[in-house]
mmCIF file of C-alpha atoms in Angstrom:
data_model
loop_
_atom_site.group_PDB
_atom_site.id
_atom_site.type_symbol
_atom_site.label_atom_id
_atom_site.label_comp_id
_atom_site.label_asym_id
_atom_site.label_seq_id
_atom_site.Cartn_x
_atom_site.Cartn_y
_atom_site.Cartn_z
ATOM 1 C CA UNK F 1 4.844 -35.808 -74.318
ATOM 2 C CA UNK F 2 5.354 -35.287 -70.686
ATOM 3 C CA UNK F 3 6.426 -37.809 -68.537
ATOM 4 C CA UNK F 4 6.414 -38.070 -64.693
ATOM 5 C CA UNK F 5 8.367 -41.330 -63.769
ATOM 6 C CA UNK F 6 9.216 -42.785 -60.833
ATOM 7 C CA UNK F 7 10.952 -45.735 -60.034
ATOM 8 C CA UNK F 8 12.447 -47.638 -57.709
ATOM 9 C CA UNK F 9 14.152 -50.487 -59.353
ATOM 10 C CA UNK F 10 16.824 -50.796 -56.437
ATOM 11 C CA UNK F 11 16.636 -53.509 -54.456
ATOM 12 C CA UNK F 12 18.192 -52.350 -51.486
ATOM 13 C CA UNK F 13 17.053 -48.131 -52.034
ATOM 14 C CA UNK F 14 14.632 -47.232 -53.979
ATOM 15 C CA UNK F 15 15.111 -44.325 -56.978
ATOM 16 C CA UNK F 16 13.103 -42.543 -58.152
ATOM 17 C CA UNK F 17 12.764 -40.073 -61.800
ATOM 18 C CA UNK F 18 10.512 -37.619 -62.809
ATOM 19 C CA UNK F 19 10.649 -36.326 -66.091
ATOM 20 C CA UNK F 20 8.903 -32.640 -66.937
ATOM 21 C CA UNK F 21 7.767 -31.473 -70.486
ATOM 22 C CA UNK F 22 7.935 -27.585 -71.668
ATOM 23 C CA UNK F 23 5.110 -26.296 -74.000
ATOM 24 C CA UNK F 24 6.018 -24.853 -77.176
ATOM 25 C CA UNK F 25 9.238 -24.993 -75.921
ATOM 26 C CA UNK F 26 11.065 -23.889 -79.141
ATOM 27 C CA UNK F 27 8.691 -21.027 -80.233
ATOM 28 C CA UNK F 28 9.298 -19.128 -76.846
ATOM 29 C CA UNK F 29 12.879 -18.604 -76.164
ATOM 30 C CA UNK F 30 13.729 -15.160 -75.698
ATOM 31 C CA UNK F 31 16.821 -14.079 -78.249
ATOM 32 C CA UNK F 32 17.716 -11.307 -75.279
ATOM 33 C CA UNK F 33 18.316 -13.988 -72.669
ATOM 34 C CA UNK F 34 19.252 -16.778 -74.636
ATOM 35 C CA UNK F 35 22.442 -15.005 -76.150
ATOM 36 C CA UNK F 36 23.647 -13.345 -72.590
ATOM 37 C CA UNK F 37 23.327 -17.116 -71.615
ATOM 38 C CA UNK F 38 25.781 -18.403 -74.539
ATOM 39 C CA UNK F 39 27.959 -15.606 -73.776
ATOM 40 C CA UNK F 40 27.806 -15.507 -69.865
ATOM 41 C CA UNK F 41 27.119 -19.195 -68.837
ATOM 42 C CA UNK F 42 29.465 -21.058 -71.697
ATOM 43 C CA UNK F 43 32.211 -18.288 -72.578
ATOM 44 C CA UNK F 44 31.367 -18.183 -76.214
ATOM 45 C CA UNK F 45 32.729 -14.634 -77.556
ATOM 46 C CA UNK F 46 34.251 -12.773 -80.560
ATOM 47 C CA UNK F 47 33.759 -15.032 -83.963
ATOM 48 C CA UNK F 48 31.716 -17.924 -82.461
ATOM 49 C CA UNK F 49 28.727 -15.432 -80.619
ATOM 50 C CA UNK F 50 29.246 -13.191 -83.953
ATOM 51 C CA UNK F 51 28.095 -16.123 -85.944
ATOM 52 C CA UNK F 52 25.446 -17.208 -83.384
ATOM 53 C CA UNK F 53 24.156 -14.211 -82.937
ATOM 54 C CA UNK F 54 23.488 -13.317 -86.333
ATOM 55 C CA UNK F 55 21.737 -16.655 -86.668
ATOM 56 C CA UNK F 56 19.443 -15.908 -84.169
ATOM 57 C CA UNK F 57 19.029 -12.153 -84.186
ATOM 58 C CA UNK F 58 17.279 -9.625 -86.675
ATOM 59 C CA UNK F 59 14.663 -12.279 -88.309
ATOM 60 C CA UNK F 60 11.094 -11.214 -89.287
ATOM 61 C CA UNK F 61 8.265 -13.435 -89.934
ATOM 62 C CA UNK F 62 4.602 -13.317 -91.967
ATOM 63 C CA UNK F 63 1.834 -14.662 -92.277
ATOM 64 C CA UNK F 64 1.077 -15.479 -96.397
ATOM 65 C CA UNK F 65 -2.076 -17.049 -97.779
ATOM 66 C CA UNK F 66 -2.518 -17.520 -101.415
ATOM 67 C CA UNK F 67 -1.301 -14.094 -103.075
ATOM 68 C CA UNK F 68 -2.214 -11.721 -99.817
ATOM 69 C CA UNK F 69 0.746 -11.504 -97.281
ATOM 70 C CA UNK F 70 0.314 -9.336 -94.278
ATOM 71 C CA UNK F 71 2.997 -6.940 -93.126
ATOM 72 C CA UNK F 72 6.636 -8.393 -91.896
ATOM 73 C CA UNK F 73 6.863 -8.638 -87.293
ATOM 74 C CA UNK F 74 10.339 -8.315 -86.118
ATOM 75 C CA UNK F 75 10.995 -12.059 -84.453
ATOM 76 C CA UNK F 76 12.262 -11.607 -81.227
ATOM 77 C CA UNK F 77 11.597 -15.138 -79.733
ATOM 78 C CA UNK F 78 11.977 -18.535 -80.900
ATOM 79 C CA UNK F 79 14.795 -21.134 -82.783
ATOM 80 C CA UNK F 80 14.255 -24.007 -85.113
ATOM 81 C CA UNK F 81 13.334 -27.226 -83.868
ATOM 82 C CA UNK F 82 14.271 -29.355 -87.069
ATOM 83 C CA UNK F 83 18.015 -27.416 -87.517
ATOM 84 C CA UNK F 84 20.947 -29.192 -86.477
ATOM 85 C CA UNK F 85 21.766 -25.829 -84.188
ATOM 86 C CA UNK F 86 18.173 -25.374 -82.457
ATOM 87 C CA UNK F 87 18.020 -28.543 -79.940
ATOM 88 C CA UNK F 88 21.581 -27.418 -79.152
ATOM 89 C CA UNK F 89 20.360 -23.667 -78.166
ATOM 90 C CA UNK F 90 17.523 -24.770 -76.724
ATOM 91 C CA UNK F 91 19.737 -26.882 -74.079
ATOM 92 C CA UNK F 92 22.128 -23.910 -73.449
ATOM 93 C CA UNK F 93 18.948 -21.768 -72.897
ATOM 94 C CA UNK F 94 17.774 -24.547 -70.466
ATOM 95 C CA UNK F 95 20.868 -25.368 -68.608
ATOM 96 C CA UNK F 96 20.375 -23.424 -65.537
ATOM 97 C CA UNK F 97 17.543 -25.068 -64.360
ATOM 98 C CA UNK F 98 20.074 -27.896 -63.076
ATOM 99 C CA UNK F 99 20.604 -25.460 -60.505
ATOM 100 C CA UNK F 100 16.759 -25.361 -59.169
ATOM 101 C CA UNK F 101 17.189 -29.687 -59.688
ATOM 102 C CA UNK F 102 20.346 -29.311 -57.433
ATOM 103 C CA UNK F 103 18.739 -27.513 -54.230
ATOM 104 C CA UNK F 104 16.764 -30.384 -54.015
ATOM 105 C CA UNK F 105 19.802 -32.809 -53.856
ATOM 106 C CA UNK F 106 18.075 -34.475 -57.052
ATOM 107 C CA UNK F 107 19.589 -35.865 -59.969
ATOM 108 C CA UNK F 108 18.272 -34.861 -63.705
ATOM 109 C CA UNK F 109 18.963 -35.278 -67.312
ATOM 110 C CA UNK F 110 17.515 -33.054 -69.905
ATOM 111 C CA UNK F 111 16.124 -34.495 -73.058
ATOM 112 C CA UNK F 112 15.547 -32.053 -75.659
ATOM 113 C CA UNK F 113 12.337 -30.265 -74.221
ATOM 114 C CA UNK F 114 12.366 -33.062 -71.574
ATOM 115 C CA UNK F 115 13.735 -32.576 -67.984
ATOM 116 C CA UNK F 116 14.423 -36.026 -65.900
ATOM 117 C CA UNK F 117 14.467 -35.745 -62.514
ATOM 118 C CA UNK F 118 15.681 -38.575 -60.204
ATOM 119 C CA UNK F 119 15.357 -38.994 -56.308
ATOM 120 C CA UNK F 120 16.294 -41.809 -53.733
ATOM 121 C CA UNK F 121 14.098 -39.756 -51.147
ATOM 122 C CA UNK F 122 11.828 -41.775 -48.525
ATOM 123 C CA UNK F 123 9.108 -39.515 -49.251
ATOM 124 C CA UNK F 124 8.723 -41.242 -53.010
ATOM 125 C CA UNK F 125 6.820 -37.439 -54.059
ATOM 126 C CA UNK F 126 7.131 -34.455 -51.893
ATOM 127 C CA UNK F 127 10.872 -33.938 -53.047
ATOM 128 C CA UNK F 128 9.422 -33.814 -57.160
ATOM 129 C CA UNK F 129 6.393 -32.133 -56.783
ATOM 130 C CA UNK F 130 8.661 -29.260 -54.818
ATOM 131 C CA UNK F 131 10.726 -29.434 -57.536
ATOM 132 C CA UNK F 132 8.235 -29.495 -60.149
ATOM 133 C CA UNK F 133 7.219 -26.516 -58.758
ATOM 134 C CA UNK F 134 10.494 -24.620 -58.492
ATOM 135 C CA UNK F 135 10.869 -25.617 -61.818
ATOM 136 C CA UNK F 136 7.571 -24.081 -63.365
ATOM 137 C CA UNK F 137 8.388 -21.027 -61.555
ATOM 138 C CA UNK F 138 11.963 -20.820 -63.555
ATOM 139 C CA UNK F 139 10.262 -21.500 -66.650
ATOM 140 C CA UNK F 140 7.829 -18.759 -66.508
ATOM 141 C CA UNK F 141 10.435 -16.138 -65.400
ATOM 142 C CA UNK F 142 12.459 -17.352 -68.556
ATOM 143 C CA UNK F 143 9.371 -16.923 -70.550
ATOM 144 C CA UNK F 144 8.685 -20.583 -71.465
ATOM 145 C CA UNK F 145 5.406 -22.968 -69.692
ATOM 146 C CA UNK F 146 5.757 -25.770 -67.784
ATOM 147 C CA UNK F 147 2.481 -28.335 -69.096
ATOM 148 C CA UNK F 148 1.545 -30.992 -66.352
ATOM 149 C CA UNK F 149 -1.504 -31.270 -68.439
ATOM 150 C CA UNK F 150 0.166 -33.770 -70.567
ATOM 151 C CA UNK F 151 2.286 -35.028 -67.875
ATOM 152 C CA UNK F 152 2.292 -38.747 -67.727
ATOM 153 C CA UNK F 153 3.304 -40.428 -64.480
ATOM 154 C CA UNK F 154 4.507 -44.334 -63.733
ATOM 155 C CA UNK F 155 6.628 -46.438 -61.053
ATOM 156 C CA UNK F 156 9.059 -48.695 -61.929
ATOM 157 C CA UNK F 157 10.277 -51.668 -59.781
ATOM 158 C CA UNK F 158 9.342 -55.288 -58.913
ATOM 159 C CA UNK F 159 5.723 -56.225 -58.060
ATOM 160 C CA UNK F 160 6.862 -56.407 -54.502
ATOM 161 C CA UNK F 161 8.307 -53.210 -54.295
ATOM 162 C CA UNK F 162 5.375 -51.521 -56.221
ATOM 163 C CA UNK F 163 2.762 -52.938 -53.763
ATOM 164 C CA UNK F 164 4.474 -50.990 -50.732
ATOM 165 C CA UNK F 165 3.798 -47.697 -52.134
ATOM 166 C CA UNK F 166 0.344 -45.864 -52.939
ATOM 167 C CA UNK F 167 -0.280 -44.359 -56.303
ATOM 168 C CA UNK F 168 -4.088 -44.572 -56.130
ATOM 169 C CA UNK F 169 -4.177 -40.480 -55.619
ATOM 170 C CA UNK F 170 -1.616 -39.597 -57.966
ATOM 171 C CA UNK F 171 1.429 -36.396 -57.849
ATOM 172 C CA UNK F 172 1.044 -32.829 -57.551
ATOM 173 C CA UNK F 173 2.632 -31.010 -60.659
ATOM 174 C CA UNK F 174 2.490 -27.519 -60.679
ATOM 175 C CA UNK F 175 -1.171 -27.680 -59.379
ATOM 176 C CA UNK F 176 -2.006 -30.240 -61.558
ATOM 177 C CA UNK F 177 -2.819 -33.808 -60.065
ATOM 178 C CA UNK F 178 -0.838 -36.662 -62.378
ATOM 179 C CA UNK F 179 -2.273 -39.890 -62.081
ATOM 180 C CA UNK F 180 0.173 -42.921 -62.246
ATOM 181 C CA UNK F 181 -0.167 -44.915 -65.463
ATOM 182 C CA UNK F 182 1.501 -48.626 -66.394
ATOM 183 C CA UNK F 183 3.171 -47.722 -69.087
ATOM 184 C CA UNK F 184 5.188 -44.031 -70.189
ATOM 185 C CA UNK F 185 7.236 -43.180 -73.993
ATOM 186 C CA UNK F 186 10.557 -41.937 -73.209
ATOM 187 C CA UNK F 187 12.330 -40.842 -76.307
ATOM 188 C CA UNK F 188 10.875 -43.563 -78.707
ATOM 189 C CA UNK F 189 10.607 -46.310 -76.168
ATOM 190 C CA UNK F 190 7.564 -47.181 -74.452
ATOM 191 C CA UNK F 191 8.431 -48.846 -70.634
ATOM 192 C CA UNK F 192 6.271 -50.183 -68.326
ATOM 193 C CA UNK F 193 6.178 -50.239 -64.769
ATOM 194 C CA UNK F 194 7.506 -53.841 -64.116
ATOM 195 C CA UNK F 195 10.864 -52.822 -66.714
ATOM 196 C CA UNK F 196 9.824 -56.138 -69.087
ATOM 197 C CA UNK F 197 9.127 -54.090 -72.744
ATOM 198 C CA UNK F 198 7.294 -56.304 -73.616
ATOM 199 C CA UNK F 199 4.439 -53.291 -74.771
ATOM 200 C CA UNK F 200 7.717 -51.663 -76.263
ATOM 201 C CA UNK F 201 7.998 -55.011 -78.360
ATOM 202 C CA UNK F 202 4.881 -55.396 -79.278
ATOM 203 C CA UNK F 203 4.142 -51.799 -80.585
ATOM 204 C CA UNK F 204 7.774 -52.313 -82.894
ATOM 205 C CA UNK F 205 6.320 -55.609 -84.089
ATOM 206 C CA UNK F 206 2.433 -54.269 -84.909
ATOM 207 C CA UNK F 207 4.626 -51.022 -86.473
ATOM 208 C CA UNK F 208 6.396 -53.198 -88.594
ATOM 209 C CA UNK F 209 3.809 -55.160 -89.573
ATOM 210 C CA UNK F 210 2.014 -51.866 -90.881
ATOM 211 C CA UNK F 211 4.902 -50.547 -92.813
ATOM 212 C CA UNK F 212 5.891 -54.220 -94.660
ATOM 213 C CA UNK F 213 1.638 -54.535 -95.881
ATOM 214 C CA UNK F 214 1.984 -50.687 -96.318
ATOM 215 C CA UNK F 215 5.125 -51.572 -98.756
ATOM 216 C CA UNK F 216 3.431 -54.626 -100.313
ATOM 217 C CA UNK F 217 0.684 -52.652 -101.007
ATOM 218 C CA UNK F 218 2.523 -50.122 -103.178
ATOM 219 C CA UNK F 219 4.848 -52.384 -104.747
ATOM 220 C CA UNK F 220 2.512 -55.601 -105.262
ATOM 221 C CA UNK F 221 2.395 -59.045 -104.434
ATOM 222 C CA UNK F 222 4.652 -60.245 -107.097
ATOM 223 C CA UNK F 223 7.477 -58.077 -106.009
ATOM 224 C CA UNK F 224 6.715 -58.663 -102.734
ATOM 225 C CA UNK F 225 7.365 -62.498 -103.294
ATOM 226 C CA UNK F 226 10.318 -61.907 -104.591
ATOM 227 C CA UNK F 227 11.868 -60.121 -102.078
ATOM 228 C CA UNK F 228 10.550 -62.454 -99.370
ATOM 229 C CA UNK F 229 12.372 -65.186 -101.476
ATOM 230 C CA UNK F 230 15.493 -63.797 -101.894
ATOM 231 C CA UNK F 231 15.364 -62.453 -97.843
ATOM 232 C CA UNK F 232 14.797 -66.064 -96.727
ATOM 233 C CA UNK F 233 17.697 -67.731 -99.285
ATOM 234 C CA UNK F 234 19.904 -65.289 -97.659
ATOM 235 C CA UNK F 235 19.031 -66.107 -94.162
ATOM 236 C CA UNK F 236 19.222 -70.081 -94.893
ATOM 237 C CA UNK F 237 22.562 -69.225 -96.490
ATOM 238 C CA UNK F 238 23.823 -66.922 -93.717
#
């Protein structure tokens, strides 16, 4: 999910992060481009693009249900998202758009189909939404989509320091006006504004809870008893 997040947890300059999300950011990467990146942009040749290449290149795909299968597409576009390779192309494919980050003297991370930007701007969101924009703009000429309908936005920093700023009418994204939110999920971990995860605690405590009765359930109370038992000994022992 998208995430917009700014924060300024500084006490003497205030930083701020943005982070961007990419629809069906797997499905749409153009082969073409993508291998004229790995060969241009990160000097992979010979063997190594031989053996990328034909991992990538000359796949078809169709569509099968039950005993009818229609007719075979050449797949020009796309990598898997659950390979150990895919993540990795996707970031190579990616890379460049540290460059459009960089005119705006911004810092960024990218996490998988994730882009972080950070800024220490006094103007908290004219630098981001610029280079939210920017960014869209690369995406779409590299034939992936920008989605600030699921972007989620949030401001990290002290009470004090939150007060002096105004979120009440939100961030431009790519047209799309983000309103600020308490809390935001980056990469498994849910943080909210004040930086306490305490929500983050409390969701891992309510999940385990579901899996242990979940687990209990299947395996019965007896069972379960016993390997409450032996857990405690063990921790009285330890």
């Amino acid at each position: 999910m998208t995430s917009l997040t700014f924060s300024c947890d500084r006490l003497k300059s205030d930083d701020r992060s943005s982070v961007t999300d990419i629809s069906a950011s797997f499905d749409t990467i153009n082969h073409s481009i993508l291998l004229d990146r790995i060969s241009q942009d990160f000097g992979i040749r010979v063997i190594a693009f031989n053996w990328l290449q034909s991992a990538i290149s000359n796949r078809e795909q169709y569509v099968a249900v039950g005993a009818v299968r229609s007719s075979s597409a050449n797949c020009t576009s796309g990598v898997t998202p659950s390979s150990v390779l895919g993540p990795l192309l996707f970031a190579m494919y990616i890379s460049p758009v540290g460059n459009v980050v960089a005119a705006y003297s911004l810092r960024y991370r990218l996490h998988t189909d994730d882009v972080a930007i950070r800024s220490s701007d006094d103007d908290i969101f004219k630098p981001v939404s610029m280079c939210a924009e920017d960014v869209a703009c690369w995406l779409l000429e590299n034939g992936l989509l920008l989605n600030p309908a699921k972007t989620e936005t949030v401001l990290f920093g002290t009470k004090v320091q939150r007060d002096k700023i105004t979120t009440a009418s939100g961030i431009d994204v790519a047209g799309t006006v983000v309103p600020f939110r308490d809390t935001v999920n980056l990469l498994g971990v849910t943080l909210d504004s004040a930086l306490m995860m305490d929500r983050h605690v409390t969701e891992v405590m309510h999940s385990c809870s579901y899996h242990i009765a979940d687990w209990r359930d299947a395996h019965g109370e007896q069972q379960w008893t016993e390997h409450t038992t032996l857990w405690n000994t063990r921790r009285t022992v330890g």
